[in-house]
Short mmCIF file of C-alpha atoms in Angstrom, two decimals:
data_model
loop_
_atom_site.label_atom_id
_atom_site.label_comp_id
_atom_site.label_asym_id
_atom_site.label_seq_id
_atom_site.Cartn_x
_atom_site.Cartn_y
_atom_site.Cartn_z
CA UNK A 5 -68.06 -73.60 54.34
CA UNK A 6 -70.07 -75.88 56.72
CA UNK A 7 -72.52 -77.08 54.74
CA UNK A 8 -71.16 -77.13 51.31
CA UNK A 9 -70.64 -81.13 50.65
CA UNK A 10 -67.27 -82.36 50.75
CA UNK A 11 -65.88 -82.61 47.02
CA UNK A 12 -67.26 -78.96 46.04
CA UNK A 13 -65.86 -77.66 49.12
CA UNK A 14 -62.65 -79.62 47.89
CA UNK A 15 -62.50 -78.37 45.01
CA UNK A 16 -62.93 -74.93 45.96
CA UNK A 17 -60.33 -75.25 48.08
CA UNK A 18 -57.84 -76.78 46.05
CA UNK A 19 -58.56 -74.26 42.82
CA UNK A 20 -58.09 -70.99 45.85
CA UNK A 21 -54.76 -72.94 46.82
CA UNK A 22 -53.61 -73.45 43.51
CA UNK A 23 -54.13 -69.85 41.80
CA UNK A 24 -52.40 -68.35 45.32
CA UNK A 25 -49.15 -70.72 45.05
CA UNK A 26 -49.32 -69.65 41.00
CA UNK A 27 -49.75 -65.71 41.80
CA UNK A 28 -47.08 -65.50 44.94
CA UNK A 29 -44.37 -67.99 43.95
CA UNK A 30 -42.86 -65.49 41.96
CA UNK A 31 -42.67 -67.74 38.77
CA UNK A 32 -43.71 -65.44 36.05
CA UNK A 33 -42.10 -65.04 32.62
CA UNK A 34 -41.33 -62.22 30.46
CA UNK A 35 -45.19 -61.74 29.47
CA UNK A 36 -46.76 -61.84 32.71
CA UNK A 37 -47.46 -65.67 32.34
CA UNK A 38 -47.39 -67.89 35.86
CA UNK A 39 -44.52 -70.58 35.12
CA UNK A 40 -47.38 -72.80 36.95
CA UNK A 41 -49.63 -71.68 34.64
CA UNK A 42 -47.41 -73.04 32.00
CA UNK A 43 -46.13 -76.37 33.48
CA UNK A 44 -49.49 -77.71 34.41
CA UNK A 45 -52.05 -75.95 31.98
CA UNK A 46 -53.17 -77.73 29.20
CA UNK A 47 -50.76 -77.22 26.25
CA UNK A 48 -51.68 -77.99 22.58
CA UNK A 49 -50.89 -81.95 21.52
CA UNK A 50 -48.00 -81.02 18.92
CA UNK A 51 -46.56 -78.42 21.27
CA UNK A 52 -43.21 -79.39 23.13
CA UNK A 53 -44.85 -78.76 26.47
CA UNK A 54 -47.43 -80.80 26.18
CA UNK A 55 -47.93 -83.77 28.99
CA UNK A 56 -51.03 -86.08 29.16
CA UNK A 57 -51.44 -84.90 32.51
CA UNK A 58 -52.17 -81.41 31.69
CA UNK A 59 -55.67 -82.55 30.27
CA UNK A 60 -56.71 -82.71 34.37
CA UNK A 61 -54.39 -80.35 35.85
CA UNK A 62 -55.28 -77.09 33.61
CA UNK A 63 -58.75 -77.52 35.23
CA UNK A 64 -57.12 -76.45 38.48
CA UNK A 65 -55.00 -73.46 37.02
CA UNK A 66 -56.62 -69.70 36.14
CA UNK A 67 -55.92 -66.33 34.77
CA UNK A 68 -56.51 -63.99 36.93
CA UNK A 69 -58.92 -63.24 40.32
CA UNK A 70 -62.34 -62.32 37.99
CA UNK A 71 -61.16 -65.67 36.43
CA UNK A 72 -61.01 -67.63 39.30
CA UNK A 73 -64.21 -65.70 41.36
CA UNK A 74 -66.69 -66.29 38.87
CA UNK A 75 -65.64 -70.12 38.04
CA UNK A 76 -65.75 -70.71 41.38
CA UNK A 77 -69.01 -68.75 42.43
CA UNK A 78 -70.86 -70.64 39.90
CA UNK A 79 -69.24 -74.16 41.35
CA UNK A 80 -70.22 -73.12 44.86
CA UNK A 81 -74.43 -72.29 43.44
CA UNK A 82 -74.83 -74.76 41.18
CA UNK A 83 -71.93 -77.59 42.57
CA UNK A 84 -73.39 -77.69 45.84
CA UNK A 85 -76.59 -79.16 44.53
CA UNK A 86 -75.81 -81.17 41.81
CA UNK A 87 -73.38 -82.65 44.46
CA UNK A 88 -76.23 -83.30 47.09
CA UNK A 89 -79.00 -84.73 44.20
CA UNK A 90 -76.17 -87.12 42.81
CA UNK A 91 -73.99 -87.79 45.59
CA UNK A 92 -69.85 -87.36 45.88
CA UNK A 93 -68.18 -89.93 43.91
CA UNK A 94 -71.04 -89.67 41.26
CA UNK A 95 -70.61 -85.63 41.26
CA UNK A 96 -66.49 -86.02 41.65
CA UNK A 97 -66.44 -88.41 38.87
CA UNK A 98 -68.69 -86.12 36.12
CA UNK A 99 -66.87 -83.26 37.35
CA UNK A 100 -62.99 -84.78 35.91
CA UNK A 101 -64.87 -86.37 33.21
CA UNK A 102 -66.67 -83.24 31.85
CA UNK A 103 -63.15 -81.46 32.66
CA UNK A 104 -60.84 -83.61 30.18
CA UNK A 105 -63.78 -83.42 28.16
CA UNK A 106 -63.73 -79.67 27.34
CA UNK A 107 -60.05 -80.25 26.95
CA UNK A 108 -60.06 -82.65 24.22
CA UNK A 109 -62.48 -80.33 22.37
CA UNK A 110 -60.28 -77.54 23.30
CA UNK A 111 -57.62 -79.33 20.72
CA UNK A 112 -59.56 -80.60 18.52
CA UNK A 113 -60.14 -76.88 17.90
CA UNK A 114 -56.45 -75.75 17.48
CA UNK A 115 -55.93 -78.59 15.71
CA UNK A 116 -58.20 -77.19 12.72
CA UNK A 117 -56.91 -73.50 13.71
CA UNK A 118 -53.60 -75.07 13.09
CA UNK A 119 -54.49 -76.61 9.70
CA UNK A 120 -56.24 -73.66 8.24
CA UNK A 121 -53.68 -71.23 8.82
CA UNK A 122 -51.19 -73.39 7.45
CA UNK A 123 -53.41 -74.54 4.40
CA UNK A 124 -53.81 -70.78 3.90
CA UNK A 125 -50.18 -69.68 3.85
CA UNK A 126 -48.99 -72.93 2.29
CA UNK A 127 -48.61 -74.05 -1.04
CA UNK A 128 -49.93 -77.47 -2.36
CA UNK A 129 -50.07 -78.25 1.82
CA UNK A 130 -51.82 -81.43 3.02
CA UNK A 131 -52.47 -82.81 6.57
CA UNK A 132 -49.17 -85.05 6.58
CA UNK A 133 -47.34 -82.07 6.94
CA UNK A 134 -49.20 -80.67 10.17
CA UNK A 135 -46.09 -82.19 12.24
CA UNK A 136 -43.66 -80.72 9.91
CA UNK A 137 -45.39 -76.99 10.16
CA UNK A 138 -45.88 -77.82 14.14
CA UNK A 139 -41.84 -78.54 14.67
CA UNK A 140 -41.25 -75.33 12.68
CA UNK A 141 -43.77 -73.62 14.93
CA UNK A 142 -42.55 -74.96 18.74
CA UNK A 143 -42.34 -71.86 20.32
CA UNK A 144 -45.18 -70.16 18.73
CA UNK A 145 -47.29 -73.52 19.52
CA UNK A 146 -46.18 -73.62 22.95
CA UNK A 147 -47.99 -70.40 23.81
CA UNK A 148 -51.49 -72.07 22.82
CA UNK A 149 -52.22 -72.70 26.30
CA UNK A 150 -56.01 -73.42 28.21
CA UNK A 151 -56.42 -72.73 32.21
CA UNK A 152 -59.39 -73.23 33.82
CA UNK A 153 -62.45 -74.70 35.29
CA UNK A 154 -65.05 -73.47 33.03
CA UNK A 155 -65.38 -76.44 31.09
CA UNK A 156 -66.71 -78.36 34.18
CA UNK A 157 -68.48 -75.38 35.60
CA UNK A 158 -70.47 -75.18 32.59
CA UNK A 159 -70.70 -79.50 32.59
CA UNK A 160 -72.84 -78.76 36.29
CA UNK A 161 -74.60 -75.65 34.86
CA UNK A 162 -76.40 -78.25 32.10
CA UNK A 163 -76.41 -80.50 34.81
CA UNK A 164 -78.33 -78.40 37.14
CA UNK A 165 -80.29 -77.37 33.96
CA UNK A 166 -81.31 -81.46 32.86
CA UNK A 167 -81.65 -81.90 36.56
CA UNK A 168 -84.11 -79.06 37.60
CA UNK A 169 -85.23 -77.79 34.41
CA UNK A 170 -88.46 -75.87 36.02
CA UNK A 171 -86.13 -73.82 38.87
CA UNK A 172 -86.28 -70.33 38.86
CA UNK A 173 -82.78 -68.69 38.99
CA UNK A 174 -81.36 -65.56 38.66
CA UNK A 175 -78.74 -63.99 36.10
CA UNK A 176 -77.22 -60.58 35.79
CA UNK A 177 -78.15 -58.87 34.10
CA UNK A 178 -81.81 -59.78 33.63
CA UNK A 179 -83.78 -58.27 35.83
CA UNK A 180 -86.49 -60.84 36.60
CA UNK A 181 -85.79 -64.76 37.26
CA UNK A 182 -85.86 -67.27 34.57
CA UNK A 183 -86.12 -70.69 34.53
CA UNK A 184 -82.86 -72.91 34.24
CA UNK A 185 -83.22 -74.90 30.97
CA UNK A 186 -83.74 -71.18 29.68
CA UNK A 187 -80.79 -70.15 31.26
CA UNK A 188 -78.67 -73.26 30.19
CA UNK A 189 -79.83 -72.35 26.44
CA UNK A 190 -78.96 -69.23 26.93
CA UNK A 191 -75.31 -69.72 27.68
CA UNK A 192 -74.93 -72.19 24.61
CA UNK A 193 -76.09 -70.02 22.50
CA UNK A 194 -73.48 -67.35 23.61
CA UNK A 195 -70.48 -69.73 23.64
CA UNK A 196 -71.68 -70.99 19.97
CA UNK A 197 -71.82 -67.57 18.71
CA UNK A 198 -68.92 -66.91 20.22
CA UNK A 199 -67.03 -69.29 19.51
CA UNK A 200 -67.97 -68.70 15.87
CA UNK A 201 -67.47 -65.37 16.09
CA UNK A 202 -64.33 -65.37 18.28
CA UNK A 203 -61.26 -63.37 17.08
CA UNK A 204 -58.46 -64.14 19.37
CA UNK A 205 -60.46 -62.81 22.48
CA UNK A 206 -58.27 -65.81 24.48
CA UNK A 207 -61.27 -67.07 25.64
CA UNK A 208 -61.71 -70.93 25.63
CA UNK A 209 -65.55 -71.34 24.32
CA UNK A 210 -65.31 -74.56 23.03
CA UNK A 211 -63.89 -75.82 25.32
CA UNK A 212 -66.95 -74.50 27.55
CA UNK A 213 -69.11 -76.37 24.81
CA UNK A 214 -67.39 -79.23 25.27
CA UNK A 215 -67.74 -79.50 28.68
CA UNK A 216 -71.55 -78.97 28.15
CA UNK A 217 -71.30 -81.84 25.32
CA UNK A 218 -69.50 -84.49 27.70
CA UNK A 219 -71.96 -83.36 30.26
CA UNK A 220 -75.21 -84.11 28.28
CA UNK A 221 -73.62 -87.43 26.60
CA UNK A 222 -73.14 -88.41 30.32
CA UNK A 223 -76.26 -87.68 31.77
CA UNK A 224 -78.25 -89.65 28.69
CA UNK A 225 -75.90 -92.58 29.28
CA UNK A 226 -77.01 -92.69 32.74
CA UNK A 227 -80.49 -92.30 32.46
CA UNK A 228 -80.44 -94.85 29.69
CA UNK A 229 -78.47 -97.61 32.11
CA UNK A 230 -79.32 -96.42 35.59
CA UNK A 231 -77.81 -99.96 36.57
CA UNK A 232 -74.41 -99.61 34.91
CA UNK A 233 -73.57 -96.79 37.63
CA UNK A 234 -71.24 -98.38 39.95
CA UNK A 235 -71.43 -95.27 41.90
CA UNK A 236 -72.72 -95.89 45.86
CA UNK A 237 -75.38 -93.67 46.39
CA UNK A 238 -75.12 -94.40 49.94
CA UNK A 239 -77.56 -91.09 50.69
CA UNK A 240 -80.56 -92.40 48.99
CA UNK A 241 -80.20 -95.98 50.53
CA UNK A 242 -83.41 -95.01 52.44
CA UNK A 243 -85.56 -94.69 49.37
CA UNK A 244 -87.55 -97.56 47.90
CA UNK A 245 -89.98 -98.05 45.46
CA UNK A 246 -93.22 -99.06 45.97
CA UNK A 247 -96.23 -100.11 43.57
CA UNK A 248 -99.74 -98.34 43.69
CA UNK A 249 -102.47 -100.93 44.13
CA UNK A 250 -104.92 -97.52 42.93
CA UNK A 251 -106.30 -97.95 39.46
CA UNK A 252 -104.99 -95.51 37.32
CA UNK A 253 -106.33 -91.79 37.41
CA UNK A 254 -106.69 -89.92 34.01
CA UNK A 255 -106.17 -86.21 35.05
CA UNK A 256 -107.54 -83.60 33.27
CA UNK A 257 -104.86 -80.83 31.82
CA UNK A 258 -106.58 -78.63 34.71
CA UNK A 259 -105.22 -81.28 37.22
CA UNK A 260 -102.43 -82.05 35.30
CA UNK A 261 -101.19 -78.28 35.52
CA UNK A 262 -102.25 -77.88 39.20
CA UNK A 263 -100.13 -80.75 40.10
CA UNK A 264 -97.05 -79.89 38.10
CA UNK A 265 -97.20 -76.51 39.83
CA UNK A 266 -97.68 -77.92 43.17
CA UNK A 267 -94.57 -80.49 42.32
CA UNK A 268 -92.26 -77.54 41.49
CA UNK A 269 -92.98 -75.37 44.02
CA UNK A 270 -92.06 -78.25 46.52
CA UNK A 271 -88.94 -78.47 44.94
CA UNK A 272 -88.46 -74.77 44.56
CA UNK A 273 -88.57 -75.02 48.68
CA UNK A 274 -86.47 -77.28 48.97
CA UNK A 275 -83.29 -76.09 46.88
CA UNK A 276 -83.98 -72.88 49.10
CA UNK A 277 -83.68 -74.52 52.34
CA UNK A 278 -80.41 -76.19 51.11
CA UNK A 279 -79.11 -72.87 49.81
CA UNK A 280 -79.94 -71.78 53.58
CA UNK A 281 -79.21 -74.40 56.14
CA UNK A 282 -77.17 -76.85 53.79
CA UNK A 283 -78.77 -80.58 52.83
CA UNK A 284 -78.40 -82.26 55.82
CA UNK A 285 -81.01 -79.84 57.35
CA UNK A 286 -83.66 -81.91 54.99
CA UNK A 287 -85.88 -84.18 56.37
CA UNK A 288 -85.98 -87.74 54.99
CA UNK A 289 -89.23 -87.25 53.08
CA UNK A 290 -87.95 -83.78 51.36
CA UNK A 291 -83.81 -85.83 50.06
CA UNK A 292 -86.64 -88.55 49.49
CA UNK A 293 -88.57 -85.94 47.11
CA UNK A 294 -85.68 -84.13 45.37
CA UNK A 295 -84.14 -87.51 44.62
CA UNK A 296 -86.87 -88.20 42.50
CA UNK A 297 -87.58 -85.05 41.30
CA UNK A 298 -83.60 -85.69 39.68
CA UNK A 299 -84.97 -88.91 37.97
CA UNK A 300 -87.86 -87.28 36.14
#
């Protein structure tokens, strides 16, 4: 835990802290449910137990240990990076966003399961009677409830995707490493078809996708006004800019390949040696490099 950077290691901790308290309070209702679970997981918007504040606390709530491992192994890989390119208010800040993001998508969706069912079962029904059907429906309604990180996790999976596109990475169960904006496609493509193709499986895939969306829109937004970030990037302070006085050198696609390579497998180093020793083992010129590599 010594050199993960302070809001991933935060988070990890609070999300560990959080699903103990839920799992050994002793809170748990007749169908197995955490009563934490239910007071501060997201709860559908026409649902009695909804609160506003749900939209950020369910992001700290989870289902079960495989739950709560694999949400948090994939924040500790890819968080830990992301974290160190972009810095920790910049990193804590897309983190939430992303978060209430893939909640807000999360009912949108049962807000259209909602209407289809009842335009199905319903005669001559139209949407100005969704609140009557809902206040029929409390109970039922109530149990339409989202835990979970994932829709952040997979915000800093794109992230680590847009960020170091070229970075070979590993993913059970393929065999042979593949490069992340593969691997990032991948995973969409799985939570699309699955979320097409979901039949009550009680897993939360758009609200994965919507994470990823909130992520993306985020990231362009940036890039496009790199001066609208009020975030203090008080690592990188060290870095300026300076202007070749070389003419300019028209590379053949030889050169041009050779030095993409060469870039990449710099880079490749690097993310190892903070994997390793954590990124305050980096020399100046190598935070220098990935920084930039992050702006590409």
């Amino acid at each position: 835990m010594r050199n993960i950077p302070i809001v991933t290691k935060s988070l990890l901790i609070i999300n560990v802290a959080a699903f103990l308290i839920s799992m050994f309070s002793g809170h748990v209702d007749m169908l197995g449910t955490s009563r934490m679970n239910d007071i501060f997981g997201l709860h559908f918007f026409l649902a009695p137990n909804f609160h506003f504040y749900q939209l950020v606390t369910y992001m700290f709530m989870h289902g079960g240990w495989a739950h709560l491992f694999f949400n948090m192994f994939a924040l500790w890989m890819f968080g830990c990076v992301v974290e160190n390119v972009w810095g920790p208010k910049k990193f804590l800040f897309y983190y939430i966003f992303c978060g209430i993001g893939a909640g807000l998508c999360q009912e949108i969706a049962q807000f259209v399961q909602l209407y289809i069912v009842a335009n199905e079962q319903i005669v001559d029904f139209t949407i100005g009677k969704i609140f009557v059907v809902a206040n029929s429906n409390a109970s039922l309604l109530n149990l339409w409830t989202t835990v979970g990180a994932s829709g952040a996790i997979y915000a800093i999976l794109l992230a680590f995707g847009m960020l170091f596109p070229e970075q070979r990475i590993f993913i059970i169960p393929i065999p042979f490493p593949i490069k992340a904006k593969w691997f990032v496609m991948i995973y969409v493509a799985i939570e699309l078809f699955s979320a097409i193709g979901s039949s009550g499986d009680g897993v939360a895939h758009v609200a994965h996708l919507g994470g990823m969306l909130f992520g993306f829109l985020l990231i362009r937004y940036w890039k496009k006004h790199p001066h609208s970030n009020t975030v203090n990037f008080s690592d990188f302070r060290i870095f300026h800019s300076t202007t070749s006085t070389q003419p300019p050198h028209h590379e053949s696609d030889w050169e041009y390949n050779q030095r993409k390579q060469t870039e990449q497998a710099e880079i490749d180093r690097i993310l190892d040696k903070i994997r390793k020793s954590g990124y305050d083992s980096l020399s100046k010129s190598e935070k220098q490099k990935l920084f930039e590599s992050s702006k590409k």
